[in-house]
Amino acid sequence: MELAYYSDYAVRLVNSEDPARGKDSLTSVEAVRDLFGGNQSAARRATDADVTRFRAVRARLRSVFAAADTGDETLAVDLLNSLLLEFPVSPQISGHDFRDDDGRPLWHMHLADHPSNATAGFAAIASMGLAFHLTEYGVDRLGLCEAAPCRNAYLDTSTNRSRRYCSDRCATRANVAAYRARKRLEADRSASTGRTADSAQRASANGER
């Protein structure tokens, strides 16, 4: 498993909140456990106290995406490094669940953590995964959705670094809004041109008299 895979942990946590709409799905220990996905052994360690701790880590991870989104890559790296220092992991070679045609393990790198609580474990994996993604693909591959009011985090994996939205739905909504804005502008210009032409005709008529 590629270590950059773990960057999805960071995206899931950041997008558990929609600040522009005042929505927050991270309100219970069950919501915390859901963020672990298939890693149920780690999810079972979560307690009610992790709700508040997860929110604190979420704010710090969003700051990394926000810095990257504005082009401040040094700040993004500094913020991420502070998380890596606070929440360390232990890389290990693993062969579980993956076999070749001869039944031999397909060895790969795996992130193992030894945290004191569920938040520390999740934060360690999310931060390390994001760090691998950042160093592999570049800081500009981290962004926040441009489709207002959505500000969901996303990881740009496009070949031409062109991603601007967190989902196809947001991309469609933004394109529709842009189309309508262009149509309104064209209508305003047409009306303005028409008014100018009418004024010119009236002035010409008055001059002839």
Short mmCIF file of C-alpha atoms in Angstrom, two decimals:
data_model
loop_
_atom_site.label_atom_id
_atom_site.label_comp_id
_atom_site.label_asym_id
_atom_site.label_seq_id
_atom_site.Cartn_x
_atom_site.Cartn_y
_atom_site.Cartn_z
CA MET A 1 0.00 0.00 0.00
CA GLU A 2 1.42 3.39 -0.93
CA LEU A 3 1.92 5.61 2.07
CA ALA A 4 0.32 8.55 0.24
CA TYR A 5 -2.94 6.60 0.57
CA TYR A 6 -3.12 7.71 4.18
CA SER A 7 -3.54 11.34 3.07
CA ASP A 8 -7.22 10.51 2.65
CA TYR A 9 -7.44 10.39 6.45
CA ALA A 10 -6.64 14.11 6.51
CA VAL A 11 -9.22 14.93 3.83
CA ARG A 12 -11.95 12.95 5.61
CA LEU A 13 -11.31 14.72 8.89
CA VAL A 14 -11.12 18.24 7.44
CA ASN A 15 -14.32 17.70 5.45
CA SER A 16 -16.27 16.59 8.50
CA GLU A 17 -16.95 20.31 8.95
CA ASP A 18 -18.56 22.82 6.60
CA PRO A 19 -17.62 26.18 8.20
CA ALA A 20 -19.41 28.35 5.61
CA ARG A 21 -22.72 26.63 6.30
CA GLY A 22 -22.13 26.19 10.02
CA LYS A 23 -22.34 22.39 9.75
CA ASP A 24 -20.28 19.92 11.74
CA SER A 25 -20.76 16.15 11.53
CA LEU A 26 -18.13 15.46 14.18
CA THR A 27 -20.50 15.50 17.13
CA SER A 28 -20.24 12.01 18.64
CA VAL A 29 -17.85 9.15 19.29
CA GLU A 30 -19.63 7.20 16.54
CA ALA A 31 -18.74 9.96 14.06
CA VAL A 32 -15.11 9.75 15.20
CA ARG A 33 -15.07 5.99 14.65
CA ASP A 34 -16.56 6.37 11.17
CA LEU A 35 -13.55 8.46 10.14
CA PHE A 36 -11.26 5.45 10.56
CA GLY A 37 -12.97 3.64 7.70
CA GLY A 38 -11.87 0.02 7.60
CA ASN A 39 -9.38 0.42 10.44
CA GLN A 40 -11.83 -0.81 13.03
CA SER A 41 -9.26 -1.94 15.57
CA ALA A 42 -8.07 1.68 15.87
CA ALA A 43 -11.63 3.01 15.78
CA ARG A 44 -12.62 0.95 18.81
CA ARG A 45 -10.17 2.91 20.95
CA ALA A 46 -12.17 6.12 20.45
CA THR A 47 -14.01 7.61 23.44
CA ASP A 48 -16.18 10.67 23.96
CA ALA A 49 -13.06 12.66 24.86
CA ASP A 50 -11.75 12.16 21.33
CA VAL A 51 -14.53 14.30 19.83
CA THR A 52 -12.96 17.50 21.16
CA ARG A 53 -9.43 16.31 20.41
CA PHE A 54 -10.36 15.40 16.82
CA ARG A 55 -11.81 18.87 16.29
CA ALA A 56 -8.56 20.47 17.43
CA VAL A 57 -6.52 18.34 15.00
CA ARG A 58 -9.05 19.08 12.26
CA ALA A 59 -8.50 22.82 12.63
CA ARG A 60 -4.74 22.36 12.32
CA LEU A 61 -5.04 20.16 9.23
CA ARG A 62 -7.40 22.66 7.61
CA SER A 63 -4.77 25.34 8.21
CA VAL A 64 -2.30 23.23 6.19
CA PHE A 65 -4.73 23.05 3.26
CA ALA A 66 -5.57 26.76 3.58
CA ALA A 67 -1.89 27.75 3.48
CA ALA A 68 -1.28 25.54 0.45
CA ASP A 69 -4.38 26.92 -1.25
CA THR A 70 -3.09 30.49 -0.95
CA GLY A 71 0.34 29.50 -2.27
CA ASP A 72 2.18 29.83 1.05
CA GLU A 73 4.02 26.52 0.80
CA THR A 74 6.51 27.34 3.56
CA LEU A 75 3.71 27.90 6.05
CA ALA A 76 1.94 24.74 4.90
CA VAL A 77 5.10 22.70 5.44
CA ASP A 78 5.80 24.31 8.83
CA LEU A 79 2.27 23.58 10.03
CA LEU A 80 2.47 19.99 8.84
CA ASN A 81 5.90 19.50 10.40
CA SER A 82 4.53 20.59 13.77
CA LEU A 83 1.88 17.88 13.50
CA LEU A 84 4.46 15.27 12.51
CA LEU A 85 6.58 16.14 15.54
CA GLU A 86 3.63 15.97 17.91
CA PHE A 87 2.14 12.78 16.45
CA PRO A 88 4.94 10.40 15.35
CA VAL A 89 4.43 7.03 13.65
CA SER A 90 6.49 3.87 13.18
CA PRO A 91 6.83 2.70 9.55
CA GLN A 92 6.74 -1.09 9.24
CA ILE A 93 6.98 -3.62 6.42
CA SER A 94 3.71 -5.53 6.09
CA GLY A 95 2.42 -8.34 3.90
CA HIS A 96 -1.07 -8.82 5.26
CA ASP A 97 -4.00 -9.25 2.85
CA PHE A 98 -1.79 -9.01 -0.25
CA ARG A 99 -0.50 -12.13 -2.07
CA ASP A 100 1.14 -12.72 -5.44
CA ASP A 101 0.22 -15.53 -7.84
CA ASP A 102 2.39 -17.96 -5.89
CA GLY A 103 0.76 -17.07 -2.60
CA ARG A 104 3.73 -15.13 -1.28
CA PRO A 105 3.20 -11.86 0.61
CA LEU A 106 3.39 -8.66 -1.41
CA TRP A 107 5.54 -6.68 0.98
CA HIS A 108 4.67 -3.02 1.35
CA MET A 109 5.14 -0.15 3.77
CA HIS A 110 2.55 0.29 6.49
CA LEU A 111 2.19 2.98 9.15
CA ALA A 112 1.93 1.57 12.64
CA ASP A 113 1.25 3.87 15.56
CA HIS A 114 1.50 3.41 19.29
CA PRO A 115 -0.67 6.26 20.54
CA SER A 116 -2.06 7.00 23.94
CA ASN A 117 -5.50 7.66 22.44
CA ALA A 118 -7.48 7.36 19.20
CA THR A 119 -6.88 10.99 18.24
CA ALA A 120 -3.10 10.61 18.41
CA GLY A 121 -3.26 7.52 16.21
CA PHE A 122 -5.49 9.14 13.59
CA ALA A 123 -3.53 12.40 13.61
CA ALA A 124 -0.23 10.53 13.15
CA ILE A 125 -1.47 8.58 10.14
CA ALA A 126 -3.26 11.57 8.57
CA SER A 127 -0.25 13.85 8.97
CA MET A 128 2.25 11.32 7.64
CA GLY A 129 0.01 10.48 4.69
CA LEU A 130 -0.39 14.15 3.86
CA ALA A 131 3.36 14.65 4.16
CA PHE A 132 4.04 11.85 1.67
CA HIS A 133 1.46 13.28 -0.73
CA LEU A 134 2.92 16.77 -0.42
CA THR A 135 6.51 15.69 -1.01
CA GLU A 136 5.58 13.31 -3.82
CA TYR A 137 3.25 15.60 -5.81
CA GLY A 138 3.90 19.14 -4.54
CA VAL A 139 2.29 21.61 -2.15
CA ASP A 140 0.07 22.97 -4.92
CA ARG A 141 -1.70 19.61 -5.02
CA LEU A 142 -3.46 20.49 -1.74
CA GLY A 143 -6.44 22.78 -2.12
CA LEU A 144 -9.81 24.03 -0.90
CA CYS A 145 -12.87 23.91 -3.14
CA GLU A 146 -13.50 27.12 -5.10
CA ALA A 147 -17.25 26.52 -5.46
CA ALA A 148 -18.67 28.99 -2.93
CA PRO A 149 -19.72 28.48 -0.23
CA CYS A 150 -18.05 25.04 -0.18
CA ARG A 151 -14.51 24.99 1.22
CA ASN A 152 -13.92 21.25 1.35
CA ALA A 153 -10.35 20.05 1.17
CA TYR A 154 -9.14 18.00 -1.78
CA LEU A 155 -5.98 16.42 -3.14
CA ASP A 156 -5.28 17.21 -6.78
CA THR A 157 -4.20 14.08 -8.65
CA SER A 158 -4.93 15.42 -12.15
CA THR A 159 -2.20 15.15 -14.76
CA ASN A 160 -2.13 18.89 -15.46
CA ARG A 161 -2.61 20.18 -11.91
CA SER A 162 -5.93 21.72 -12.91
CA ARG A 163 -8.27 20.62 -10.14
CA ARG A 164 -10.17 23.45 -8.44
CA TYR A 165 -13.17 21.71 -6.88
CA CYS A 166 -13.67 18.96 -4.32
CA SER A 167 -16.22 17.03 -6.42
CA ASP A 168 -17.96 16.86 -9.78
CA ARG A 169 -21.06 18.28 -8.11
CA CYS A 170 -19.24 21.42 -7.00
CA ALA A 171 -17.56 21.76 -10.41
CA THR A 172 -20.95 21.61 -12.14
CA ARG A 173 -22.47 24.12 -9.73
CA ALA A 174 -19.58 26.52 -10.27
CA ASN A 175 -19.78 26.17 -14.05
CA VAL A 176 -23.53 26.83 -14.02
CA ALA A 177 -23.05 29.90 -11.81
CA ALA A 178 -20.31 31.20 -14.12
CA TYR A 179 -22.51 30.64 -17.18
CA ARG A 180 -25.41 32.52 -15.61
CA ALA A 181 -23.10 35.35 -14.59
CA ARG A 182 -21.84 35.67 -18.18
CA LYS A 183 -25.41 35.72 -19.49
CA ARG A 184 -26.37 38.46 -17.04
CA LEU A 185 -23.34 40.49 -18.06
CA GLU A 186 -24.16 40.07 -21.74
CA ALA A 187 -27.76 41.11 -21.11
CA ASP A 188 -26.62 44.18 -19.16
CA ARG A 189 -24.21 45.16 -21.92
CA SER A 190 -26.89 44.67 -24.56
CA ALA A 191 -29.34 46.80 -22.61
CA SER A 192 -26.70 49.47 -22.07
CA THR A 193 -25.85 49.49 -25.77
CA GLY A 194 -29.52 49.79 -26.61
CA ARG A 195 -29.99 52.71 -24.24
CA THR A 196 -26.92 54.46 -25.72
CA ALA A 197 -28.24 53.99 -29.25
CA ASP A 198 -31.66 55.37 -28.26
CA SER A 199 -30.05 58.42 -26.66
CA ALA A 200 -27.95 59.03 -29.76
CA GLN A 201 -31.01 58.82 -31.98
CA ARG A 202 -32.94 61.24 -29.81
CA ALA A 203 -30.01 63.68 -29.73
CA SER A 204 -29.72 63.47 -33.49
CA ALA A 205 -33.42 64.09 -33.91
CA ASN A 206 -33.32 67.10 -31.62
CA GLY A 207 -30.35 68.52 -33.54
CA GLU A 208 -32.16 68.25 -36.85
CA ARG A 209 -35.05 70.27 -35.48
#
